[in-house]
GROMACS .gro file of C-alpha atoms in nm:
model
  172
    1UNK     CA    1   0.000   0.000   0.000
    2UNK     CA    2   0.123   0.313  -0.104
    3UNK     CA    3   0.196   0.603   0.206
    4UNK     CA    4  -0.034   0.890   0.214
    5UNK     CA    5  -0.008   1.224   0.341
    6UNK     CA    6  -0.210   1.355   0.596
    7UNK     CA    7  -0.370   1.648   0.412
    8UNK     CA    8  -0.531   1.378   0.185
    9UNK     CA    9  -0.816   1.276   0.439
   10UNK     CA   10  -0.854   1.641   0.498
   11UNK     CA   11  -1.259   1.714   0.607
   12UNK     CA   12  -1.422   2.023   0.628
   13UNK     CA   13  -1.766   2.074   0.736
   14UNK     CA   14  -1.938   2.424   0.855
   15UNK     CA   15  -2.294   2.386   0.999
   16UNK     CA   16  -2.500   2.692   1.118
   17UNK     CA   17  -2.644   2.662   1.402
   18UNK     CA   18  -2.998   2.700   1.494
   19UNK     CA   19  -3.243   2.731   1.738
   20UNK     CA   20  -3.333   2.343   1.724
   21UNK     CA   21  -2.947   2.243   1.792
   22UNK     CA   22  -2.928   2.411   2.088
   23UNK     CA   23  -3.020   2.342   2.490
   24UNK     CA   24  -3.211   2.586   2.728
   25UNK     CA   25  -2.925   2.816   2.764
   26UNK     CA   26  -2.870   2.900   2.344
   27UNK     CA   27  -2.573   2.708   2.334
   28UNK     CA   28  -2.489   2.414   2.125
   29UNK     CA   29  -2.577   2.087   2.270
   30UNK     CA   30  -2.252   1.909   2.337
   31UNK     CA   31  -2.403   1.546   2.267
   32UNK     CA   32  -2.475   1.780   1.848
   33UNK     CA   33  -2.135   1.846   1.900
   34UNK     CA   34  -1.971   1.506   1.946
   35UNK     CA   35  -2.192   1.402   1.653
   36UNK     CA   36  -2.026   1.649   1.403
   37UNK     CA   37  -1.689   1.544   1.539
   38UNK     CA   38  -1.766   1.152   1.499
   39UNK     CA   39  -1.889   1.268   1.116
   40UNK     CA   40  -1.612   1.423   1.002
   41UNK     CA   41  -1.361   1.144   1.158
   42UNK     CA   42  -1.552   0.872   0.986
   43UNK     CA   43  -1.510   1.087   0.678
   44UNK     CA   44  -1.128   1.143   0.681
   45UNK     CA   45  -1.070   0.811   0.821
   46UNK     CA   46  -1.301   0.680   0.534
   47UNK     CA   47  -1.138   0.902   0.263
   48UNK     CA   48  -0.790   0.800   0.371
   49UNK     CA   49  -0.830   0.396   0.372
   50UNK     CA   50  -1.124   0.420   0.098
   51UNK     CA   51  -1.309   0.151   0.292
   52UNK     CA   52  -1.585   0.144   0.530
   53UNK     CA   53  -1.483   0.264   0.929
   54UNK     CA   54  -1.569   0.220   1.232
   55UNK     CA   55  -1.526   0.415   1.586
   56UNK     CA   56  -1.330   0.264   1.810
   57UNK     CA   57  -1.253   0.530   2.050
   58UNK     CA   58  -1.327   0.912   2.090
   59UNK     CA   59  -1.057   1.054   2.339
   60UNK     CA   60  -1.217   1.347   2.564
   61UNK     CA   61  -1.418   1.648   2.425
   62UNK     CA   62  -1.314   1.946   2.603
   63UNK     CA   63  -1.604   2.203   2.568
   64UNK     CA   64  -1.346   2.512   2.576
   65UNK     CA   65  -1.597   2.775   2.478
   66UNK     CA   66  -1.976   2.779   2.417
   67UNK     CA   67  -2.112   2.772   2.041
   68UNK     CA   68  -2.433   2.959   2.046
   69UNK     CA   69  -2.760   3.003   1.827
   70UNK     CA   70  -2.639   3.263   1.501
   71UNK     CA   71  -2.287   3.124   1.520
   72UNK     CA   72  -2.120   2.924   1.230
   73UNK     CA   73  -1.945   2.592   1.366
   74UNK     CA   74  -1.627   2.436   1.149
   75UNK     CA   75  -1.511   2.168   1.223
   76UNK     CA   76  -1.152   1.997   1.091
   77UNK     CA   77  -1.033   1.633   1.068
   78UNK     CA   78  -0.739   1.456   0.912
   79UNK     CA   79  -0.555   1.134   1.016
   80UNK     CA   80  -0.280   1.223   1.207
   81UNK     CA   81  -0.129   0.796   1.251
   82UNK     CA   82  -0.238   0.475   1.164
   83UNK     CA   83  -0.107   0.170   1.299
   84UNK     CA   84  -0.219  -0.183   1.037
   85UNK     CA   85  -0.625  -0.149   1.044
   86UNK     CA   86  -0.676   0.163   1.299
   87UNK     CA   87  -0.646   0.531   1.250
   88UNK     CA   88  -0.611   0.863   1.492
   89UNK     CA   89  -0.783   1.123   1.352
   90UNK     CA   90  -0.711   1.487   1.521
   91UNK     CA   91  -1.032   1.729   1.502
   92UNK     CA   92  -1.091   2.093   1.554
   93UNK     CA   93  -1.392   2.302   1.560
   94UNK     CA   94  -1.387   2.649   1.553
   95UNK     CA   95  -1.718   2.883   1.615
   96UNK     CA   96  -1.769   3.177   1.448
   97UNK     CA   97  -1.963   3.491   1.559
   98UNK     CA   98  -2.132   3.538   1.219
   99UNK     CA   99  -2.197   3.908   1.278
  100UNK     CA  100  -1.872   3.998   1.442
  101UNK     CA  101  -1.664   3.796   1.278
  102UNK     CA  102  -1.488   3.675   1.543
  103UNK     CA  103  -1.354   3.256   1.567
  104UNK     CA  104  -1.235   3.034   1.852
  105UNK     CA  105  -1.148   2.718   1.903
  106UNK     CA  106  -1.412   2.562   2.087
  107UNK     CA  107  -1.299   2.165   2.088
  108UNK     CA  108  -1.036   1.930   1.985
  109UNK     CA  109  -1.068   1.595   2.015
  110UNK     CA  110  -0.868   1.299   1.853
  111UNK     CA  111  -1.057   0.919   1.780
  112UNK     CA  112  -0.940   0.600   1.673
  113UNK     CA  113  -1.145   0.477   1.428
  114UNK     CA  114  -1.088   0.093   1.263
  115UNK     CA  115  -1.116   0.020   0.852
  116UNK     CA  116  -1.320  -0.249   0.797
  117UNK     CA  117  -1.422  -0.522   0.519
  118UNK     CA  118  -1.794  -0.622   0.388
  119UNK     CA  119  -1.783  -0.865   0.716
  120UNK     CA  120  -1.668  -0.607   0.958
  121UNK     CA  121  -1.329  -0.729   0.953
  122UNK     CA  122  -1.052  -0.519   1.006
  123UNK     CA  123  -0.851  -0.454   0.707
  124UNK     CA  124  -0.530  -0.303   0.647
  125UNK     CA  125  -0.488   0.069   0.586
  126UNK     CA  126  -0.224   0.310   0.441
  127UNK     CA  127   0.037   0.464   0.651
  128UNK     CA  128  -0.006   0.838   0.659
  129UNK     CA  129   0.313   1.114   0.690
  130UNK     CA  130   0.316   1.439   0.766
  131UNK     CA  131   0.406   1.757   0.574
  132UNK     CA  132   0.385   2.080   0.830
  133UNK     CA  133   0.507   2.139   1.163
  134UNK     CA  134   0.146   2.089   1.304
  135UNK     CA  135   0.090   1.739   1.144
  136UNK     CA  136   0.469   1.645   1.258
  137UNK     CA  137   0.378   1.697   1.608
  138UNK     CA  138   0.094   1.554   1.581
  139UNK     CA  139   0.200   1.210   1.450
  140UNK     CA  140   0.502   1.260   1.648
  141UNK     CA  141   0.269   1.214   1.976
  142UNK     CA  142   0.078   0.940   1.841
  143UNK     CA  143   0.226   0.636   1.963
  144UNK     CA  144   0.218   0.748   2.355
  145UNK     CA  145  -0.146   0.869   2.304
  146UNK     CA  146  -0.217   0.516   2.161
  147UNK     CA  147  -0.077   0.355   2.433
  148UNK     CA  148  -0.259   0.585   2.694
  149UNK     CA  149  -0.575   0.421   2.463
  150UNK     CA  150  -0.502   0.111   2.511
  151UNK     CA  151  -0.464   0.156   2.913
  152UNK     CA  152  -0.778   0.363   2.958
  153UNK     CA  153  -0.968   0.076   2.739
  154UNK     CA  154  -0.817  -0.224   2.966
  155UNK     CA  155  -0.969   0.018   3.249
  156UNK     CA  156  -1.318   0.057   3.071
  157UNK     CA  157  -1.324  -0.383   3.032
  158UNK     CA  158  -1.275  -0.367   3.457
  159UNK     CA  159  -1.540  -0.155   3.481
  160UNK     CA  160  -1.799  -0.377   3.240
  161UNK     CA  161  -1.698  -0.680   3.410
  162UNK     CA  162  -1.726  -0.517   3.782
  163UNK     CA  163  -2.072  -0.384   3.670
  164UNK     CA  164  -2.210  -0.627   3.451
  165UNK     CA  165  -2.535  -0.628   3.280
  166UNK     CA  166  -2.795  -0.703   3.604
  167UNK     CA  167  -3.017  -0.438   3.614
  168UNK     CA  168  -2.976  -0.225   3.926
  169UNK     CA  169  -3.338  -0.322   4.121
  170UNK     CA  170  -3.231  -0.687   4.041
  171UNK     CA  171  -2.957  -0.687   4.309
  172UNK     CA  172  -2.988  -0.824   4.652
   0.00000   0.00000   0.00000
């Protein structure tokens, strides 16, 4: 398989957003939020392997500022490191104050997100290099946040075993 750079998978999306995306306080619900960012991961991570994907993991969403009704949301993706069938794709979004003009950064988040074949088997995807000094660091962090995945999953498996699946008026 032939390398691929990272500004290949590159996604772009700008919503606006309304009335009907937001909660009681005019601001963008977060859960609207983590959907855009899950969209335009499956869409780089799709565009770079050009096979189906699936999500794996979605690291924390910070909320850093809210996005409120009138204001334009863009969000950003591109793979940042792949490692045989899984990807980590880095995502920004940025809001916009439509009138003022003004943009911040209002989340980053980075998932892993697994190619897979017409029987949800995971298949083998492209490695992916950098070009600019963002993308270089990026990928240059990859590996230890991968490995900081893999702990924090082995966590999340205690926790479904500890809990189980008994409902919680079944216990005695």
């Amino acid at each position: 398989m032939d390398k691929k750079p990272c500004i290949e998978s590159l996604v772009v999306k700008n919503s606006h957003v309304l009335p009907t995306d937001t909660n009681n306080h005019g601001t963008l619900f977060g859960g609207q939020l983590m959907a855009y960012i899950d969209d335009v991961a499956a869409i780089a991570a799709t565009r770079h392997a050009r096979c189906n994907v699936v999500t794996a993991s979605t690291d924390s969403v910070d909320f850093l500022y809210p996005v409120n009704a009138g204001d334009a949301i863009c969000l950003e993706a591109f793979v940042t490191w792949t490692k045989n069938t899984s990807m980590e794709v880095f995502v920004k979004a940025v809001k916009e104050e439509l009138l003022s003009g003004e943009r911040k950064v209002c989340a980053t988040s980075f998932l892993t997100m697994v190619a897979v074949d017409e029987t949800n088997t995971p298949s083998q995807v492209p490695q992916v290099y950098p070009e600019t000094e963002q993308e270089k660091w990026l990928h240059d962090g990859a590996a230890d946040r991968a490995t900081q995945r893999k702990a924090r999953r082995s966590v999340s498996k205690e926790f479904a075993n500890k809990f189980g699946t008994d409902f919680p008026w079944d216990r005695r």
